[in-house]
Amino acid sequence: MVRLPEGFLAGLQAIAAGSSARLLTDPASLEAYAWDNTGIRLRPQAIFMATTTAAVAKTLALCQEMAVPVTPRGAGTGNVGGSLSLQGGLVLSTQRMNRIHEIRPQDRLAVVGPGVVNADLQSALQPHHLFWPPDPSSARACTVGGNIAMCAAGANAPRYGVTRDWVLGLEAVLADGTIIQTGGRTTKGVVGYDLTRLLIGSEGTLAIVTRATLRLAPLPQVRRLLRATFGSVPDATQAISALMIEETPPTAIEFMDPACLDILRQVGQIALHPDARAMLLLEVSGDTDAVASLVRHILTTLQHYHPLEVIQATTPEDAASVWEARYAMAPTLKKIAPRRINEDVVVPVSRLPELIEGLAAIAHETGIPIVNFGHGGNGNIHVNLLADPKNSHSLDYVKPVLDRIFSLVLALEGTLSGEHGVGMQKKAFIDQEIPGPTLDLQRRIKDLFDPKGILNPGKIFPPPPGM
């Protein structure tokens, strides 16, 4: 925990006085910003709630001058500790930079502040028959700035990709207060290095985004939801592979394993076939004729994998209730196991059967319950270890279990994170995936952007060898 230099808070107060920003140092506010979705508590020493790019720039310049660590923060919905103050210092919140500056339907773009909530943006775009495809399950709370920082995704990713595919340009502030512009307003452009994509997913370690130009997609005319249950996990995962090699795959393919179905039965959210051991939620979207044809084709494909039942949602209310059951899974698990560890590994879709089989074996051999669900359409599975905080034996085994899970994922040609990022939770494992020379290059990029190391310190990278 750093000690704030003399005059630092006074300098922040002067910046706040010149704008509508707010400086918070009261105990209640510091406690509120000490948490994120990990359940880990790390209390900052001050919070600066910026409202303008100029205020962000002045604040960062002051922090660099006085060597005060800065933790950028949106809504704090992250799962890897990215918005926690690992070294204390200042939390720089962009939540109040929540203005939608411009919507240009003719160019299919919107210009927004980083504090705009994802769901609020979608509501504003709906009258224009447009939407922004990144759709994390926390969309009702998470902000666009956080989505950009972590390169968020969600159920739409099999069809639409992830955040980096839907950002045209950025305004951002470097550690020394320099304001930069990257990208532009066109979907094509190859002038200079692609700094936009470099900043997306950098987790607030290179710069703080203060404005984003977003690429938009036409809102589908029709959405159809199908729920398919299977008597075995291999049948379900092989069905995913078959659907994803089709010319037009579903918009979303969500997977739930036997442990998920057992929980759904316990809470009674939806009626399930008694022999069901795996479930797929499939969403199809497009114009009316295309969707009808695609649904028929999907039903034919599924029959090759022995589904126990396939149910189509007949009303928007039916579809909403099924999605609610899927999105309620994470909060339900958190109630069951408050200290659960939620990983978001990814493997090629063709290797999904091996991943789920391997995870089941690890759970059986270690005695730690593992619940798996997620975005099967792109091989992105949320692996939840239900470690019991009251059972020290269970907690002792968490680290070795993670080692085994990550080794399995990498052996299957996968990656350790698909949408949550690295933060402070996965940095000890990053060198298992990224080779030494590549990791060294990334550290040098960080040093170039942030030579004094004040931006989100202690995130992403483990200490260099020998330190």
Coordinates of C-alpha atoms in Angstrom, one line a residue:
M1 CA 0.0 0.0 0.0
V2 CA 1.6 3.3 -1.1
R3 CA 1.5 6.4 1.0
L4 CA -0.3 9.3 -0.8
P5 CA 2.2 12.2 -1.2
E6 CA 1.6 15.5 0.5
G7 CA -0.5 17.8 -1.7
F8 CA -1.9 14.9 -3.8
L9 CA -5.5 15.1 -2.5
A10 CA -5.4 18.9 -2.7
G11 CA -4.3 18.6 -6.4
L12 CA -7.2 16.2 -7.1
Q13 CA -9.6 18.5 -5.4
A14 CA -8.5 21.4 -7.5
I15 CA -9.1 19.3 -10.7
A16 CA -12.5 18.4 -9.4
A17 CA -13.4 22.0 -8.6
G18 CA -12.7 22.9 -12.2
S19 CA -15.2 20.4 -13.6
S20 CA -18.2 18.4 -12.4
A21 CA -15.9 15.6 -11.2
R22 CA -16.0 14.3 -7.6
L23 CA -13.3 13.3 -5.2
L24 CA -14.3 10.7 -2.6
T25 CA -12.3 9.8 0.4
D26 CA -15.0 8.9 3.0
P27 CA -14.9 5.4 4.4
A28 CA -18.2 4.3 2.9
S29 CA -17.2 5.2 -0.6
L30 CA -13.8 3.6 -0.2
E31 CA -15.4 0.4 1.0
A32 CA -17.9 0.4 -1.9
Y33 CA -15.0 0.5 -4.4
A34 CA -13.0 -2.1 -2.6
W35 CA -14.9 -5.0 -4.2
D36 CA -15.6 -6.5 -7.6
N37 CA -17.2 -9.8 -8.7
T38 CA -14.3 -11.9 -7.3
G39 CA -15.3 -11.3 -3.7
I40 CA -11.8 -10.0 -2.9
R41 CA -11.5 -6.9 -0.9
L42 CA -8.7 -4.3 -1.7
R43 CA -9.5 -0.8 -0.5
P44 CA -8.2 2.2 -2.4
Q45 CA -7.2 5.5 -0.7
A46 CA -9.2 7.8 -2.9
I47 CA -11.7 7.7 -5.7
F48 CA -11.9 10.3 -8.5
M49 CA -15.1 10.2 -10.5
A50 CA -14.3 11.9 -13.8
T51 CA -16.8 13.4 -16.2
T52 CA -14.6 14.8 -18.9
T53 CA -11.5 13.7 -20.9
A54 CA -9.7 16.8 -19.7
A55 CA -10.2 15.8 -16.0
V56 CA -8.9 12.3 -16.7
A57 CA -5.9 13.8 -18.5
K58 CA -5.1 16.2 -15.6
T59 CA -5.6 13.5 -13.0
L60 CA -3.2 11.1 -14.8
A61 CA -0.6 13.8 -15.2
L62 CA -0.8 14.5 -11.5
C63 CA -0.6 10.8 -10.6
Q64 CA 2.5 10.3 -12.8
E65 CA 4.2 13.3 -11.4
M66 CA 3.6 12.1 -7.8
A67 CA 4.0 8.3 -8.6
V68 CA 0.6 7.4 -7.4
P69 CA -0.9 4.1 -8.8
V70 CA -4.1 4.5 -10.7
T71 CA -6.8 1.7 -11.0
P72 CA -9.3 2.4 -13.8
R73 CA -12.8 1.3 -13.0
G74 CA -16.1 1.0 -14.7
A75 CA -19.0 -0.8 -13.0
G76 CA -16.7 -3.3 -11.1
T77 CA -18.4 -6.4 -12.6
G78 CA -15.2 -8.2 -13.6
N79 CA -14.1 -11.6 -12.5
V80 CA -10.3 -11.3 -12.3
G81 CA -9.7 -8.4 -10.0
G82 CA -9.0 -6.0 -12.9
S83 CA -10.6 -3.0 -11.2
L84 CA -9.2 -3.7 -7.7
S85 CA -6.5 -1.5 -6.2
L86 CA -3.8 -4.0 -5.7
Q87 CA -1.3 -1.3 -4.4
G88 CA -3.8 1.1 -3.1
G89 CA -3.7 4.7 -4.5
L90 CA -6.4 6.1 -6.6
V91 CA -9.4 4.5 -8.3
L92 CA -10.2 6.6 -11.4
S93 CA -13.9 5.9 -12.2
T94 CA -15.4 6.6 -15.6
Q95 CA -19.0 5.6 -14.5
R96 CA -20.2 9.2 -14.8
M97 CA -18.8 9.6 -18.3
N98 CA -22.1 7.9 -19.4
R99 CA -23.2 10.1 -22.3
I100 CA -24.2 8.7 -25.7
H101 CA -22.7 11.4 -27.8
E102 CA -23.9 10.4 -31.2
I103 CA -25.9 7.7 -33.1
R104 CA -25.5 7.7 -36.8
P105 CA -27.8 5.0 -38.3
Q106 CA -26.7 5.9 -41.9
D107 CA -23.1 4.9 -41.0
R108 CA -24.0 2.2 -38.5
L109 CA -22.0 3.8 -35.7
A110 CA -22.4 5.3 -32.3
V111 CA -20.0 7.5 -30.2
V112 CA -20.3 6.9 -26.5
G113 CA -18.6 7.6 -23.2
P114 CA -17.0 4.7 -21.3
G115 CA -19.5 4.8 -18.5
V116 CA -22.5 4.0 -20.8
V117 CA -24.1 0.8 -19.5
N118 CA -24.3 -1.9 -22.2
A119 CA -28.0 -2.5 -21.8
D120 CA -28.7 1.3 -21.9
L121 CA -26.9 1.5 -25.2
Q122 CA -28.9 -1.3 -26.6
S123 CA -32.2 0.4 -25.6
A124 CA -31.1 3.6 -27.2
L125 CA -30.2 1.8 -30.4
Q126 CA -33.4 -0.2 -30.7
P127 CA -35.5 2.6 -32.2
H128 CA -33.0 2.7 -35.0
H129 CA -33.2 -1.1 -35.6
L130 CA -29.6 -1.4 -34.7
F131 CA -27.6 -3.0 -31.8
W132 CA -24.0 -3.4 -30.5
P133 CA -23.3 -7.2 -30.6
P134 CA -21.1 -7.6 -27.5
D135 CA -23.5 -9.0 -24.9
P136 CA -21.9 -10.2 -21.6
S137 CA -24.3 -11.7 -19.1
S138 CA -23.7 -8.6 -16.9
A139 CA -25.0 -6.3 -19.7
R140 CA -27.6 -4.7 -17.3
A141 CA -24.7 -3.4 -15.2
C142 CA -21.4 -3.5 -17.0
T143 CA -20.1 -0.5 -19.0
V144 CA -18.8 -0.1 -22.5
G145 CA -15.5 1.0 -21.1
G146 CA -15.2 -2.2 -19.1
N147 CA -16.3 -4.2 -22.2
I148 CA -13.4 -2.6 -24.2
A149 CA -10.9 -3.0 -21.4
M150 CA -11.5 -6.7 -21.1
C151 CA -12.6 -7.4 -24.8
A152 CA -15.9 -8.8 -23.5
A153 CA -18.0 -11.1 -25.5
G154 CA -21.1 -13.2 -24.6
A155 CA -23.6 -15.5 -26.2
N156 CA -23.6 -13.6 -29.6
A157 CA -19.9 -14.4 -30.2
P158 CA -20.3 -17.4 -32.5
R159 CA -22.1 -15.2 -35.1
Y160 CA -20.8 -11.8 -34.3
G161 CA -17.4 -12.1 -32.7
V162 CA -16.1 -10.1 -29.7
T163 CA -15.7 -6.5 -28.6
R164 CA -12.6 -5.9 -30.8
D165 CA -14.7 -6.7 -33.9
W166 CA -17.2 -3.9 -33.1
V167 CA -15.0 -0.9 -32.2
L168 CA -13.9 1.5 -34.9
G169 CA -11.9 4.0 -32.9
L170 CA -11.0 5.3 -29.5
E171 CA -10.1 8.4 -27.6
A172 CA -7.8 7.5 -24.7
V173 CA -5.5 9.1 -22.2
L174 CA -2.0 7.8 -21.6
A175 CA -0.3 7.6 -18.2
D176 CA 1.3 11.0 -18.5
G177 CA -2.0 12.7 -19.4
T178 CA -1.5 12.8 -23.2
I179 CA -4.7 12.4 -25.1
I180 CA -4.6 10.2 -28.2
Q181 CA -7.0 9.2 -30.9
T182 CA -7.0 5.8 -32.6
G183 CA -8.9 4.4 -35.5
G184 CA -11.8 6.5 -37.0
R185 CA -15.3 6.2 -38.3
T186 CA -14.8 3.8 -41.2
T187 CA -14.9 0.0 -41.3
K188 CA -11.8 -0.1 -43.5
G189 CA -8.5 1.7 -42.7
V190 CA -4.9 0.6 -42.8
V191 CA -3.0 3.8 -42.0
G192 CA -0.4 3.1 -39.3
Y193 CA -0.4 0.5 -36.5
D194 CA -3.7 -0.7 -35.2
L195 CA -3.6 0.9 -31.8
T196 CA -7.3 0.5 -31.4
R197 CA -7.0 -3.2 -31.2
L198 CA -3.9 -3.0 -29.0
L199 CA -5.9 -1.0 -26.4
I200 CA -8.9 -3.3 -26.5
G201 CA -8.3 -6.0 -24.0
S202 CA -5.3 -4.3 -22.4
E203 CA -7.2 -4.1 -19.1
G204 CA -6.5 -0.5 -18.3
T205 CA -2.7 -1.1 -18.2
L206 CA -1.8 1.0 -21.3
A207 CA -4.3 3.9 -21.3
I208 CA -7.8 4.9 -20.1
V209 CA -10.5 5.0 -22.7
T210 CA -12.6 8.2 -22.6
R211 CA -14.7 7.9 -25.7
A212 CA -15.4 5.1 -28.1
T213 CA -16.7 5.0 -31.7
L214 CA -18.6 1.7 -32.0
R215 CA -19.6 -0.2 -35.1
L216 CA -23.3 -1.3 -35.1
A217 CA -25.2 -4.2 -36.6
P218 CA -28.8 -4.4 -38.0
L219 CA -31.2 -5.7 -35.4
P220 CA -32.5 -9.1 -36.6
Q221 CA -36.2 -9.1 -37.5
V222 CA -36.8 -12.4 -35.8
R223 CA -35.2 -14.5 -33.0
R224 CA -36.0 -18.1 -32.3
L225 CA -34.8 -20.1 -29.3
L226 CA -34.5 -23.9 -29.1
R227 CA -33.8 -25.9 -26.1
A228 CA -32.3 -29.4 -26.7
T229 CA -31.5 -31.9 -23.9
F230 CA -29.3 -35.0 -24.3
G231 CA -28.7 -38.2 -22.3
S232 CA -24.9 -37.7 -22.5
V233 CA -22.4 -34.9 -22.7
P234 CA -20.6 -36.3 -25.8
D235 CA -23.9 -36.2 -27.7
A236 CA -24.4 -32.6 -26.8
T237 CA -20.8 -31.5 -27.5
Q238 CA -20.7 -33.4 -30.8
A239 CA -23.9 -31.7 -31.8
I240 CA -22.2 -28.3 -31.2
S241 CA -19.4 -29.2 -33.5
A242 CA -21.8 -30.3 -36.2
L243 CA -23.8 -27.1 -36.0
M244 CA -20.7 -24.9 -36.1
I245 CA -19.5 -26.3 -39.4
E246 CA -22.8 -25.5 -41.1
E247 CA -22.8 -22.6 -43.7
T248 CA -25.0 -20.5 -41.3
P249 CA -24.5 -21.5 -37.7
P250 CA -26.9 -20.4 -34.9
T251 CA -26.3 -17.0 -33.4
A252 CA -25.8 -18.5 -30.0
I253 CA -25.1 -22.0 -28.7
E254 CA -25.0 -22.2 -24.9
F255 CA -24.0 -25.4 -23.1
M256 CA -24.8 -26.7 -19.7
D257 CA -23.3 -29.8 -18.1
P258 CA -24.9 -32.4 -15.7
A259 CA -24.0 -30.4 -12.6
C260 CA -25.8 -27.3 -14.1
L261 CA -28.9 -29.3 -14.8
D262 CA -29.0 -30.7 -11.3
I263 CA -28.9 -27.1 -10.0
L264 CA -31.7 -26.1 -12.3
R265 CA -33.8 -29.0 -11.0
Q266 CA -33.1 -28.0 -7.4
V267 CA -34.2 -24.4 -8.0
G268 CA -37.1 -25.4 -10.2
Q269 CA -36.6 -22.7 -12.8
I270 CA -37.5 -24.9 -15.8
A271 CA -38.9 -28.4 -16.3
L272 CA -36.3 -30.8 -17.6
H273 CA -36.4 -34.3 -19.0
P274 CA -35.6 -36.7 -16.1
D275 CA -32.8 -38.4 -18.1
A276 CA -31.2 -35.2 -19.3
R277 CA -27.4 -35.0 -18.7
A278 CA -26.6 -32.0 -20.9
M279 CA -28.5 -29.1 -22.5
L280 CA -28.0 -26.7 -25.4
L281 CA -29.7 -23.4 -25.8
L282 CA -29.7 -22.4 -29.5
E283 CA -30.7 -19.0 -30.8
V284 CA -31.4 -18.4 -34.4
S285 CA -31.8 -14.8 -35.8
G286 CA -32.4 -13.1 -39.1
D287 CA -35.3 -12.4 -41.4
T288 CA -38.5 -14.5 -41.1
D289 CA -37.9 -16.8 -44.1
A290 CA -34.3 -17.4 -43.3
V291 CA -34.9 -18.2 -39.7
A292 CA -37.7 -20.7 -40.5
S293 CA -35.4 -22.5 -42.9
L294 CA -32.5 -22.5 -40.5
V295 CA -34.6 -23.9 -37.6
R296 CA -35.8 -26.8 -39.8
H297 CA -32.2 -27.5 -40.8
I298 CA -31.0 -27.4 -37.1
L299 CA -33.7 -29.8 -36.1
T300 CA -32.6 -32.2 -38.7
T301 CA -28.9 -31.9 -37.6
L302 CA -29.8 -32.4 -34.0
Q303 CA -31.5 -35.7 -34.6
H304 CA -28.2 -37.3 -35.5
Y305 CA -27.1 -36.8 -31.9
H306 CA -30.0 -38.5 -30.1
P307 CA -31.7 -35.6 -28.3
L308 CA -34.1 -36.5 -25.6
E309 CA -36.3 -33.6 -26.5
V310 CA -36.1 -30.4 -28.5
I311 CA -38.4 -27.6 -27.5
Q312 CA -39.0 -24.4 -29.4
A313 CA -39.9 -21.2 -27.4
T314 CA -43.2 -20.1 -28.9
T315 CA -43.4 -16.6 -27.4
P316 CA -40.9 -14.0 -26.4
E317 CA -41.8 -14.6 -22.7
D318 CA -40.9 -18.3 -23.1
A319 CA -37.6 -17.4 -24.6
A320 CA -36.9 -14.8 -21.9
S321 CA -37.6 -17.4 -19.2
V322 CA -35.1 -19.9 -20.6
W323 CA -32.4 -17.2 -21.0
E324 CA -33.0 -16.1 -17.4
A325 CA -32.3 -19.7 -16.3
R326 CA -29.0 -19.5 -18.1
Y327 CA -28.0 -16.1 -16.9
A328 CA -29.1 -17.0 -13.3
M329 CA -26.6 -19.8 -13.2
A330 CA -23.6 -17.7 -12.1
P331 CA -25.5 -15.9 -9.3
T332 CA -27.0 -19.2 -8.2
L333 CA -23.5 -20.8 -8.0
K334 CA -22.3 -17.8 -6.0
K335 CA -25.0 -18.4 -3.4
I336 CA -24.0 -22.1 -3.2
A337 CA -20.3 -21.4 -3.0
P338 CA -19.5 -17.7 -2.3
R339 CA -15.8 -18.3 -2.9
R340 CA -16.3 -20.2 -6.2
I341 CA -13.5 -19.8 -8.8
N342 CA -15.0 -18.9 -12.2
E343 CA -12.6 -19.6 -15.1
D344 CA -13.4 -18.8 -18.7
V345 CA -11.2 -21.1 -20.8
V346 CA -11.6 -21.7 -24.5
V347 CA -10.7 -24.6 -26.7
P348 CA -11.4 -25.2 -30.4
V349 CA -15.0 -26.4 -30.8
S350 CA -13.9 -29.8 -32.1
R351 CA -12.0 -30.4 -28.8
L352 CA -15.0 -29.6 -26.6
P353 CA -15.8 -33.3 -25.9
E354 CA -12.3 -33.8 -24.6
L355 CA -12.4 -30.7 -22.5
I356 CA -15.7 -31.6 -20.7
E357 CA -14.5 -35.2 -20.3
G358 CA -11.2 -34.1 -18.8
L359 CA -12.9 -31.6 -16.4
A360 CA -15.2 -34.4 -15.2
A361 CA -12.2 -36.6 -14.5
I362 CA -10.4 -33.8 -12.6
A363 CA -13.5 -33.2 -10.4
H364 CA -13.8 -36.9 -9.7
E365 CA -10.1 -37.3 -8.8
T366 CA -9.8 -34.2 -6.6
G367 CA -13.2 -34.2 -4.9
I368 CA -13.8 -30.5 -5.8
P369 CA -17.1 -30.0 -7.6
I370 CA -16.8 -28.4 -11.0
V371 CA -19.8 -27.0 -12.8
N372 CA -19.4 -26.2 -16.5
F373 CA -21.5 -24.0 -18.7
G374 CA -21.0 -21.3 -21.3
H375 CA -20.7 -20.3 -24.9
G376 CA -20.3 -23.7 -26.6
G377 CA -20.6 -22.2 -30.0
N378 CA -17.0 -20.9 -29.8
G379 CA -15.6 -23.4 -27.2
N380 CA -15.7 -20.8 -24.4
I381 CA -16.7 -22.7 -21.2
H382 CA -17.1 -21.2 -17.8
V383 CA -15.4 -23.7 -15.4
N384 CA -16.6 -23.1 -11.8
L385 CA -14.7 -24.7 -9.0
L386 CA -17.1 -24.8 -6.0
A387 CA -14.4 -24.5 -3.3
D388 CA -15.9 -24.4 0.2
P389 CA -14.2 -21.6 2.2
K390 CA -15.0 -23.5 5.4
N391 CA -13.1 -26.5 4.2
S392 CA -9.4 -25.8 4.4
H393 CA -8.6 -29.1 2.7
S394 CA -10.7 -28.0 -0.3
L395 CA -9.0 -24.6 -0.5
D396 CA -5.5 -26.2 -0.4
Y397 CA -6.4 -28.1 -3.5
V398 CA -7.6 -25.2 -5.6
K399 CA -4.2 -24.1 -7.0
P400 CA -3.2 -27.6 -8.1
V401 CA -6.6 -28.1 -9.6
L402 CA -6.2 -24.9 -11.6
D403 CA -2.8 -26.1 -12.8
R404 CA -4.4 -29.3 -14.0
I405 CA -7.3 -27.5 -15.7
F406 CA -5.0 -25.0 -17.5
S407 CA -2.7 -27.8 -18.6
L408 CA -5.6 -29.6 -20.1
V409 CA -6.8 -26.5 -21.9
L410 CA -3.4 -25.8 -23.4
A411 CA -2.9 -29.4 -24.4
L412 CA -6.2 -29.1 -26.3
E413 CA -4.8 -26.1 -28.2
G414 CA -6.9 -23.6 -26.1
T415 CA -6.4 -20.4 -24.2
L416 CA -6.7 -19.6 -20.5
S417 CA -9.2 -16.7 -21.0
G418 CA -11.8 -16.0 -23.6
E419 CA -13.6 -12.9 -22.1
H420 CA -12.8 -12.3 -18.5
G421 CA -9.1 -11.3 -19.0
V422 CA -6.1 -11.9 -16.8
G423 CA -6.2 -9.2 -14.1
M424 CA -4.6 -10.3 -10.9
Q425 CA -6.2 -13.7 -10.8
K426 CA -4.5 -15.4 -13.8
K427 CA -1.2 -13.6 -14.0
A428 CA 0.6 -16.5 -12.3
F429 CA -0.4 -18.7 -15.2
I430 CA 0.1 -16.4 -18.2
D431 CA 3.6 -17.8 -19.0
Q432 CA 2.1 -21.2 -19.5
E433 CA 0.4 -19.9 -22.6
I434 CA 2.6 -17.0 -23.9
P435 CA 6.2 -17.9 -24.8
G436 CA 9.0 -15.9 -23.0
P437 CA 10.1 -13.7 -25.9
T438 CA 6.5 -12.8 -26.7
L439 CA 5.8 -12.0 -23.0
D440 CA 9.0 -9.9 -22.8
L441 CA 7.8 -7.9 -25.9
Q442 CA 4.4 -7.3 -24.2
R443 CA 6.2 -6.0 -21.1
R444 CA 8.2 -3.6 -23.2
I445 CA 5.0 -2.3 -24.8
K446 CA 3.6 -1.7 -21.3
D447 CA 6.8 0.2 -20.4
L448 CA 6.6 2.3 -23.5
F449 CA 3.0 3.4 -22.7
D450 CA 3.4 3.6 -19.0
P451 CA 7.2 4.1 -18.1
K452 CA 6.5 4.7 -14.4
G453 CA 4.2 1.8 -14.1
I454 CA 1.3 3.7 -12.5
L455 CA -1.6 2.3 -14.7
N456 CA -3.3 -0.7 -13.1
P457 CA 0.0 -2.0 -11.6
G458 CA 0.2 -5.7 -10.6
K459 CA -2.2 -6.8 -13.4
I460 CA -1.7 -9.2 -16.3
F461 CA 2.1 -9.8 -16.0
P462 CA 3.9 -11.9 -13.3
P463 CA 7.2 -10.5 -12.0
P464 CA 10.0 -10.9 -14.6
P465 CA 12.3 -13.9 -13.9
G466 CA 14.7 -13.2 -11.0
M467 CA 12.5 -10.7 -9.3

